[in-house]
Short mmCIF file of C-alpha atoms in Angstrom, two decimals:
data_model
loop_
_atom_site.label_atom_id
_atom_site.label_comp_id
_atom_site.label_asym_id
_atom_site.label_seq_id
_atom_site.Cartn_x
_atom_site.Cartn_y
_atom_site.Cartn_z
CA UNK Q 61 -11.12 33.60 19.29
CA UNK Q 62 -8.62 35.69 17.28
CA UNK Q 63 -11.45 35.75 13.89
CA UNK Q 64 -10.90 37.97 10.96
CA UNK Q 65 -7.26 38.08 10.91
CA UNK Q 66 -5.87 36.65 7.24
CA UNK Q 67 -2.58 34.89 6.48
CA UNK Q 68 -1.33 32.62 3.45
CA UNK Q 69 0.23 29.52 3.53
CA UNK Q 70 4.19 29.58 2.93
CA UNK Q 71 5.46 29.14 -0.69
CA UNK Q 72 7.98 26.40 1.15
CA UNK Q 73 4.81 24.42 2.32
CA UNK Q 74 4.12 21.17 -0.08
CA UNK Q 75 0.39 20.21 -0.80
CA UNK Q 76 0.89 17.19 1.64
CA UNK Q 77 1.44 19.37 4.35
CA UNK Q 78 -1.16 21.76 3.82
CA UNK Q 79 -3.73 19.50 3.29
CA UNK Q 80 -2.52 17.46 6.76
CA UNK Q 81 -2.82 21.41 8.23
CA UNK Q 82 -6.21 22.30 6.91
CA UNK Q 83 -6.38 23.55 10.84
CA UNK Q 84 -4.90 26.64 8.96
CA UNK Q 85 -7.59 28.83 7.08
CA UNK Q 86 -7.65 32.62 6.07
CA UNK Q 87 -11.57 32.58 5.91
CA UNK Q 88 -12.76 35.73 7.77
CA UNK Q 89 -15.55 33.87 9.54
CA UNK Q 90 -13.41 31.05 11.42
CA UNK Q 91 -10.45 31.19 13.65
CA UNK Q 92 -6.92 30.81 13.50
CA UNK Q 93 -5.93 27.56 14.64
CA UNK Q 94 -2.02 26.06 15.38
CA UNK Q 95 -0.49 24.00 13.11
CA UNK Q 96 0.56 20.08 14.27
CA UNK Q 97 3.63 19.91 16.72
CA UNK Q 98 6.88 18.93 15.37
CA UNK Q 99 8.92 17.83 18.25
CA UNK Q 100 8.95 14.62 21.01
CA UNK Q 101 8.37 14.81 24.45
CA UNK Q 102 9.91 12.21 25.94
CA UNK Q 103 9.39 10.48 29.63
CA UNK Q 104 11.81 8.81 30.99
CA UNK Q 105 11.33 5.33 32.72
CA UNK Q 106 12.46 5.80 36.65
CA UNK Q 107 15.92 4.97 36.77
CA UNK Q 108 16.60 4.99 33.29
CA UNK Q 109 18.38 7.66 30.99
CA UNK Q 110 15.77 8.69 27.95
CA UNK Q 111 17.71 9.23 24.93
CA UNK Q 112 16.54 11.93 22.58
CA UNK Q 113 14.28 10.85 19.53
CA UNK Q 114 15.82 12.91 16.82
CA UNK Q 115 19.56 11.03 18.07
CA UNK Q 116 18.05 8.02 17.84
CA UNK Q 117 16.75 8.92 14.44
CA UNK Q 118 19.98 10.38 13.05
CA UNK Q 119 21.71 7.16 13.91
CA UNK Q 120 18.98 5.26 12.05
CA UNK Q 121 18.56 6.90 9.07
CA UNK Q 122 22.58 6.62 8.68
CA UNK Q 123 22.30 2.26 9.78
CA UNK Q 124 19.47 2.08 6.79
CA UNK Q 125 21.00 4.36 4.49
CA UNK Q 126 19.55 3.72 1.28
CA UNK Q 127 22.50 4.39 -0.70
CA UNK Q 128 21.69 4.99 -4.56
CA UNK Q 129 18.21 5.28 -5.22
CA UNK Q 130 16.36 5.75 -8.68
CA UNK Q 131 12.65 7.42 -8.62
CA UNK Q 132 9.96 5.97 -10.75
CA UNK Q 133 9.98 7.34 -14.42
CA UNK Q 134 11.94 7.21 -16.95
CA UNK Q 135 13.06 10.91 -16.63
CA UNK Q 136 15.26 9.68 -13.39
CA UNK Q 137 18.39 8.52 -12.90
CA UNK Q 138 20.32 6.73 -9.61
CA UNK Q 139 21.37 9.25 -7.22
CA UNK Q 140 22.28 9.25 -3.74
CA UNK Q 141 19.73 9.05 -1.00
CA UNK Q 142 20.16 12.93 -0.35
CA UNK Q 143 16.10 13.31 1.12
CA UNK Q 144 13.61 11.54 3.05
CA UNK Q 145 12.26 10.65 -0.16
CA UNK Q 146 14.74 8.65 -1.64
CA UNK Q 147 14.39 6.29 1.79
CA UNK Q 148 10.54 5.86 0.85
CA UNK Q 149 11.04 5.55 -2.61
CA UNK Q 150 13.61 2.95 -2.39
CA UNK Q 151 12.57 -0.94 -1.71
CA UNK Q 152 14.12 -3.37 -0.01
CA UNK Q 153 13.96 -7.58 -0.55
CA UNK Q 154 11.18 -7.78 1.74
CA UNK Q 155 8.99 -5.14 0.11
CA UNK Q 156 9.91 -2.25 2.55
CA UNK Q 157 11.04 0.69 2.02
CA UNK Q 158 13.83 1.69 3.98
CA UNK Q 159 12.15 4.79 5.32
CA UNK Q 160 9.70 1.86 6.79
CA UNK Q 161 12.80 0.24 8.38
CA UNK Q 162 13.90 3.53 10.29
CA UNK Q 163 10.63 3.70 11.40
CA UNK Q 164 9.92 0.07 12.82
CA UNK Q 165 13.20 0.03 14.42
CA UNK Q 166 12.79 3.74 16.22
CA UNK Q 167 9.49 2.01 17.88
CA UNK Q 168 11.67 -0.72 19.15
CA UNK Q 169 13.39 1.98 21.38
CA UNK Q 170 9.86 4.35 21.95
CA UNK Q 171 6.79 3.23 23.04
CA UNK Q 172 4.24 6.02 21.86
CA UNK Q 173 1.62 7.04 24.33
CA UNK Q 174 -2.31 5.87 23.21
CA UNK Q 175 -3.82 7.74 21.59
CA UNK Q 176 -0.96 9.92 20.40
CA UNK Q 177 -0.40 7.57 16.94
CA UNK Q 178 -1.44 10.07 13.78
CA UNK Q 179 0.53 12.75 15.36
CA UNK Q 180 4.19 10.66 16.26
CA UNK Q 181 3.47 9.76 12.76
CA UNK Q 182 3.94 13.80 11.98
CA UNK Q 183 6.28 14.23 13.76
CA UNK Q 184 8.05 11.32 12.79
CA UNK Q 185 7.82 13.32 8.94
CA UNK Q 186 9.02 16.24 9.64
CA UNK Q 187 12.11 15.23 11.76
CA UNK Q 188 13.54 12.63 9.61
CA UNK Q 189 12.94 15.19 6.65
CA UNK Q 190 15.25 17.54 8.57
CA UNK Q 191 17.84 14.90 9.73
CA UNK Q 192 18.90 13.57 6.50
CA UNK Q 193 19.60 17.39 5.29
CA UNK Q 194 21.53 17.48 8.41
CA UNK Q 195 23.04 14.15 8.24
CA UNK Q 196 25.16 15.21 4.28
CA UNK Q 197 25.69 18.87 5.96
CA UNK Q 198 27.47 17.18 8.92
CA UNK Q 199 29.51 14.36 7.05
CA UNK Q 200 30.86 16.77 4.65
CA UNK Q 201 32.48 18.67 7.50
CA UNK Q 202 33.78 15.68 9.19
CA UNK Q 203 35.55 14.19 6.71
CA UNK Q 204 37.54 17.33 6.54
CA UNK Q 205 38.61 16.85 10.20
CA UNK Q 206 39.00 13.79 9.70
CA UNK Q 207 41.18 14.09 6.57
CA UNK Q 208 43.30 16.45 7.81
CA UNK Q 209 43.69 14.82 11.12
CA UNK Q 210 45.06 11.37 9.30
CA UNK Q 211 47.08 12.45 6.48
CA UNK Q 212 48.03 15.79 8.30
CA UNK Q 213 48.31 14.99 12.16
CA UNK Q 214 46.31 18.24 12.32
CA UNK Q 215 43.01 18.83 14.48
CA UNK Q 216 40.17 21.27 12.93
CA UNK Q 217 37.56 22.38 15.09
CA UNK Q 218 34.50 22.47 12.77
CA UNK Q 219 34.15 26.29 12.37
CA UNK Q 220 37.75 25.75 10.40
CA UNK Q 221 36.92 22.60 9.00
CA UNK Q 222 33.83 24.67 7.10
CA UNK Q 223 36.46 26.92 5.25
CA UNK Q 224 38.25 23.85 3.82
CA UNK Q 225 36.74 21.94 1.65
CA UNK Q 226 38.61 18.98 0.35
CA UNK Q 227 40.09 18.07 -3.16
CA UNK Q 228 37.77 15.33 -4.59
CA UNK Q 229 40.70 12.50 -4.36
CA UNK Q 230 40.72 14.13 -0.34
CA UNK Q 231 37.34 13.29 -0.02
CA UNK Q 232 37.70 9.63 -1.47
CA UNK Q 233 40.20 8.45 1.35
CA UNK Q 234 37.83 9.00 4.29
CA UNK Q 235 35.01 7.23 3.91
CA UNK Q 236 31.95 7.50 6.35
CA UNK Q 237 31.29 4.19 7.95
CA UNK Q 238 27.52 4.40 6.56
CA UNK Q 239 28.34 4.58 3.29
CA UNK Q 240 31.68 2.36 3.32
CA UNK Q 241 30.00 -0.59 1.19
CA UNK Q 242 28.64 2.11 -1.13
CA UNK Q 243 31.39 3.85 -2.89
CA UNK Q 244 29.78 4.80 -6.12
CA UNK Q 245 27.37 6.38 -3.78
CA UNK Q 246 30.20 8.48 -2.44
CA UNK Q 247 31.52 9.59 -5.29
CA UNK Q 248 28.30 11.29 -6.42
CA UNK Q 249 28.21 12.95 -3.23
CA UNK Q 250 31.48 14.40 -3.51
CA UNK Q 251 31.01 15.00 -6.98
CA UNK Q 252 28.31 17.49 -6.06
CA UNK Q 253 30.36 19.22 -3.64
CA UNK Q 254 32.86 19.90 -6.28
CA UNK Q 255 30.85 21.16 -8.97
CA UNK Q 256 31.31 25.18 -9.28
CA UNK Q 257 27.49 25.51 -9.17
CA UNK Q 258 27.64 23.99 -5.28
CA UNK Q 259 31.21 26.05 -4.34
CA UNK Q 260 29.35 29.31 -5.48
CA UNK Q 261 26.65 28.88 -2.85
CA UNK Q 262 28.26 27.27 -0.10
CA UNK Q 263 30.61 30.59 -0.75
CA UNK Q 264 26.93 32.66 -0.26
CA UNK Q 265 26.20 31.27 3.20
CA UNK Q 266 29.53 31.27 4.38
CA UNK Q 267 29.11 35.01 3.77
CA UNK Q 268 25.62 35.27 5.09
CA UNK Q 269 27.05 33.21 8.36
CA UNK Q 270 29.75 35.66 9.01
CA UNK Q 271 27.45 38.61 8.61
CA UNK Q 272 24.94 37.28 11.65
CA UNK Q 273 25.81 39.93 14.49
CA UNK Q 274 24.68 37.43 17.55
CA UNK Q 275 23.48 34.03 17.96
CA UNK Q 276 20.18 32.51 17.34
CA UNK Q 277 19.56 31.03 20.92
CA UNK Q 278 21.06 28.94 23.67
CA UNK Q 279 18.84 25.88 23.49
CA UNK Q 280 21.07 24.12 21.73
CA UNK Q 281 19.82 20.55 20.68
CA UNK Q 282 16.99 21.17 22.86
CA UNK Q 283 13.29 22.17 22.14
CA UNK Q 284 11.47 24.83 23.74
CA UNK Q 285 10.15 22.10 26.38
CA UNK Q 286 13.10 20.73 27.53
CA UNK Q 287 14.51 24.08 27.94
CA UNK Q 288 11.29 24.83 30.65
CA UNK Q 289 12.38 21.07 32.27
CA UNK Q 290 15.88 22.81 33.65
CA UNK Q 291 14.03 26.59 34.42
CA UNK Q 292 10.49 25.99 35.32
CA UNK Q 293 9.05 29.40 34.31
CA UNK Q 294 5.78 30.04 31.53
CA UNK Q 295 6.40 29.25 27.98
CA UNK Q 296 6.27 33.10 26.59
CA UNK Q 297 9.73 33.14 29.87
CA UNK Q 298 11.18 30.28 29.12
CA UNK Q 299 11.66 31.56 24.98
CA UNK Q 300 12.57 35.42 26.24
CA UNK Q 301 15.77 33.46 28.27
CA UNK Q 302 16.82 30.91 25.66
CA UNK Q 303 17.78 34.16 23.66
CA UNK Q 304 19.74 35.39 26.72
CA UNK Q 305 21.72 32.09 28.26
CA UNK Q 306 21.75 28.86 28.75
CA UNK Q 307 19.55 27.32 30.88
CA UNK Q 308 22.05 27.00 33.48
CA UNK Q 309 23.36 30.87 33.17
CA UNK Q 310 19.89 32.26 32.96
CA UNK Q 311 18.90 35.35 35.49
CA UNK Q 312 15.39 35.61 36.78
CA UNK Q 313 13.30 37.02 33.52
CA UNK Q 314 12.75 40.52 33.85
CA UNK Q 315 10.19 42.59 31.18
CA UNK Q 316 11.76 45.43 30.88
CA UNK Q 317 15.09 44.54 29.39
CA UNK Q 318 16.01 45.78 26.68
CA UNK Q 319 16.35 44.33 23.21
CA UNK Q 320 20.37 44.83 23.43
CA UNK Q 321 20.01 42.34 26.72
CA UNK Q 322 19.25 39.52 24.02
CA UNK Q 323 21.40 37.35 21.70
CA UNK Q 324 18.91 37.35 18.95
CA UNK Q 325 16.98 40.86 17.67
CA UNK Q 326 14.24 38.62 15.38
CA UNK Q 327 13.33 37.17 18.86
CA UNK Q 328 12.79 40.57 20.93
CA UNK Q 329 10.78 41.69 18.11
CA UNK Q 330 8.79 38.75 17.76
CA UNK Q 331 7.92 38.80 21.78
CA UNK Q 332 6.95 42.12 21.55
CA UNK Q 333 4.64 41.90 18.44
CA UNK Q 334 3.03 38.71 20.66
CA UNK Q 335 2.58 40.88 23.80
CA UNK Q 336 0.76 43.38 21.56
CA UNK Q 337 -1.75 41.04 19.19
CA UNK Q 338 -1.98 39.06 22.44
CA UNK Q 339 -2.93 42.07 24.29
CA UNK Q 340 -5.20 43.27 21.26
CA UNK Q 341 -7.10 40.04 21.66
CA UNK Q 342 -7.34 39.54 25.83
CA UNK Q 343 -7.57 43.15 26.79
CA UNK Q 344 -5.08 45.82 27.61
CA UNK Q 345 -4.49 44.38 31.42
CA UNK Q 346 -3.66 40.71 30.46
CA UNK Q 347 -0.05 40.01 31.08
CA UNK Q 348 0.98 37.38 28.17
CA UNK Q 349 4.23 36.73 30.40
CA UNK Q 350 2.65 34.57 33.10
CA UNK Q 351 -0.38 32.93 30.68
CA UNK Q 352 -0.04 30.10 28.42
CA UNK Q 353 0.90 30.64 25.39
CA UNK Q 354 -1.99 31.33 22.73
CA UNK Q 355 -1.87 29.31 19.71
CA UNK Q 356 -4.19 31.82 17.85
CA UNK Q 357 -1.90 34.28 18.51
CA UNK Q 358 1.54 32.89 17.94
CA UNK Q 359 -0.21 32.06 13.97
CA UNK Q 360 -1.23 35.61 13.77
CA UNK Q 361 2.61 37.14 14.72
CA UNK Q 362 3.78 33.97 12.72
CA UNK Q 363 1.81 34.81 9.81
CA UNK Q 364 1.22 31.21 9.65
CA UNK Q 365 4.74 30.26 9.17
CA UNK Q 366 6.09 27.42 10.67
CA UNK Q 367 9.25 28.30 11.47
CA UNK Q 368 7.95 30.64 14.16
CA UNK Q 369 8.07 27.48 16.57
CA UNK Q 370 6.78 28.72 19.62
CA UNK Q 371 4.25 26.61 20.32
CA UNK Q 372 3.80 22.87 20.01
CA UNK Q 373 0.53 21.72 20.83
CA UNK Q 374 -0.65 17.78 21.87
CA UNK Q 375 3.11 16.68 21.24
CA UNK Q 376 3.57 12.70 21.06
CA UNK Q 377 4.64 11.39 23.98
CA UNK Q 378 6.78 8.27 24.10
CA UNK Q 379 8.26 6.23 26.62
CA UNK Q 380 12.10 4.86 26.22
CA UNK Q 381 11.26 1.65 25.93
CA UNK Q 382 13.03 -1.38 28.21
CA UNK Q 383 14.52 -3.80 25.28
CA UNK Q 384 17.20 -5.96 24.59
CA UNK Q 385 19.85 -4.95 22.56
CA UNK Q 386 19.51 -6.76 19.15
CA UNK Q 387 21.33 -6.60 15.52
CA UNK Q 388 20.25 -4.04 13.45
CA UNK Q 389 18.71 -5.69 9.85
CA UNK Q 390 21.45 -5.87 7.54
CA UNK Q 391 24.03 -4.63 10.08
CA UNK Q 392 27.09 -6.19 11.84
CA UNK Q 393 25.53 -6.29 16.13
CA UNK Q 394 25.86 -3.40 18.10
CA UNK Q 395 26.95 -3.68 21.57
CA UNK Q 396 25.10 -0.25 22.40
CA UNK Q 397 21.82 1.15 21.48
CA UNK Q 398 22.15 4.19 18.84
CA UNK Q 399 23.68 7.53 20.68
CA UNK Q 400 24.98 9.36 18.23
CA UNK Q 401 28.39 8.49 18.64
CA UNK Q 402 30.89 9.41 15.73
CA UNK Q 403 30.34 7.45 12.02
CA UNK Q 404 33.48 8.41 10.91
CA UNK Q 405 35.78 7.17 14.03
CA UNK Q 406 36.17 11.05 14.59
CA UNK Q 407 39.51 10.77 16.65
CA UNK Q 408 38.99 14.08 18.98
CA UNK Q 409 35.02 14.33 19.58
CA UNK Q 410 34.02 16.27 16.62
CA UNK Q 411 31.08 13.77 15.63
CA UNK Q 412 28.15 15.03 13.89
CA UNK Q 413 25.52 16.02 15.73
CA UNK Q 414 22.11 14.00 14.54
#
């Protein structure tokens, strides 16, 4: 057991999640212990294609959009649903809150394995936390495409599309089709991305962007799991060659590359600081390349952050469930299940990504 070592808690952590991580200590006389996973692993039923979790999510969150939403008190006003928040703090007829739809309706489409309830429900947190962020990133960018392909017959690719934000009357003539029966909900969103305060730091990480020498890794929408499903190698393997290819460019994993031979510096470094604690704590001869990966460790090189996502222990599993399709609540029917398909009939392809 890795004992002794000390760490404290991120200053990004809430109180919620630290006390649902109490796993995590700094006492000298117990041992560091991983946080809770934050990612699905999904099994597919034979003969049947298993849809990711998060895309089924993202196209949730955008069918039960809350829409304007005004937080107990009366030191709030309405304001778009722009967090996972606003969907619990916002009630519908029936008593629910809509973050209570998106989660009934995702477990019409999963079936979570016994057993693995308390920590789907975690998961379930911290991904639709992340996916509403990512949902107003997204539709900001294609309504620019989209803009500019209507009015201007012109196609952006969305590396372009970043660099031109819209005038606000621009932004008013393409709305998204998850917000088309709330248009004073729009406006405040585009109000926000014209204010000077929200220009001057989009400007900030547009520079920060361009200033990244390489790429972060090649998983793309996948986790660290899926990646090992397409090259069956150990976990400490399978991250060293997400930060070289993808998984179907990847050479045979060899130890004594180089940190130039990867996309992403951070990620040598943080492989070699793990061969070293995990060598500290094993012995000299243990080879951390072919062993599982060691929890203890990883929170010792990770300082207990959880962004240093290496390992995800116990992850739910659930089952793509065999249903028929049905009308979403308050929806027109679908004749498809959720795929992420574009929301704002993105005429060449560039849909955001849930």
């Amino acid at each position: 057991m890795a004992e002794g070592r000390k760490f404290e808690y991120p200053e990004t952590m809430t109180d919620d999640e630290i006390a649902r991580l109490g796993v995590l200590v700094s006492e000298v006389d117990r041992s560091v212990q991983p946080p809770l996973p934050r990612s699905w692993e999904e099994i597919a039923v034979p003969g049947k294609e298993c849809r990711h979790a998060n895309g089924i999510l993202g196209r949730l969150l955008k069918d039960h959009f809350p829409g304007m939403v005004k937080f107990p008190g009366d030191n709030h006003e309405e304001e778009p649903a722009f967090t996972w928040h606003h969907y619990k703090a916002k009630v519908d007829g029936n008593g629910r809150s809509f973050a209570q739809r998106v989660n009934d309706e995702f477990w019409q489409y999963y079936k979570c394995e016994d057993g693995y309830e308390e920590v789907a429900e975690y998961v379930m947190e911290k991904a639709c936390r992340k996916l509403v962020l990512d949902m107003h990133y997204e539709v900001r960018i294609q309504s620019v495409i989209n803009y500019h392909f209507e009015h201007n017959k012109v196609k952006l690719a969305k590396g372009a599309a970043r660099a031109k934000p819209l005038a606000r009357e621009e932004y008013m003539k393409v709305l998204p089709r998850w917000v088309i029966n709330e248009s004073v909900c729009w406006e405040k969103m585009v109000d926000k991305w014209c204010t000077n305060e929200w220009k001057a730091k989009h400007e900030e990480r547009q520079l920060r962007r361009a200033a990244m020498i390489r790429i972060p890794h090649h998983q793309g929408n996948q986790n660290l799991r899926s990646f090992r499903n397409a090259v069956p190698v150990s976990e400490y393997k399978a991250y060293a060659l997400s930060h070289k290819a993808k998984a179907s460019a990847v050479t045979p994993y060899n130890d004594s590359d180089p940190a130039e031979a990867y996309t992403s510096l951070t990620a040598y470094a943080n492989m070699q600081q793990y061969k070293e604690v995990f060598q500290e704590t094993h012995g000299a001869d243990s080879d951390p390349t072919i062993q599982v990966l060691d929890p203890e460790v990883v929170m010792v090189v990770g300082k207990g952050l959880l962004c240093f996502s290496w390992f995800a222990p116990s992850a739910p599993r659930s089952y793509c469930a065999d249903l028929p399709l049905h009308t979403p609540e308050g929806g027109a029917s679908n004749d498809h299940r959720p795929s992420g398909a574009s929301d704002n009939n993105d005429p060449h392809g560039s849909s955001p990504q849930s």
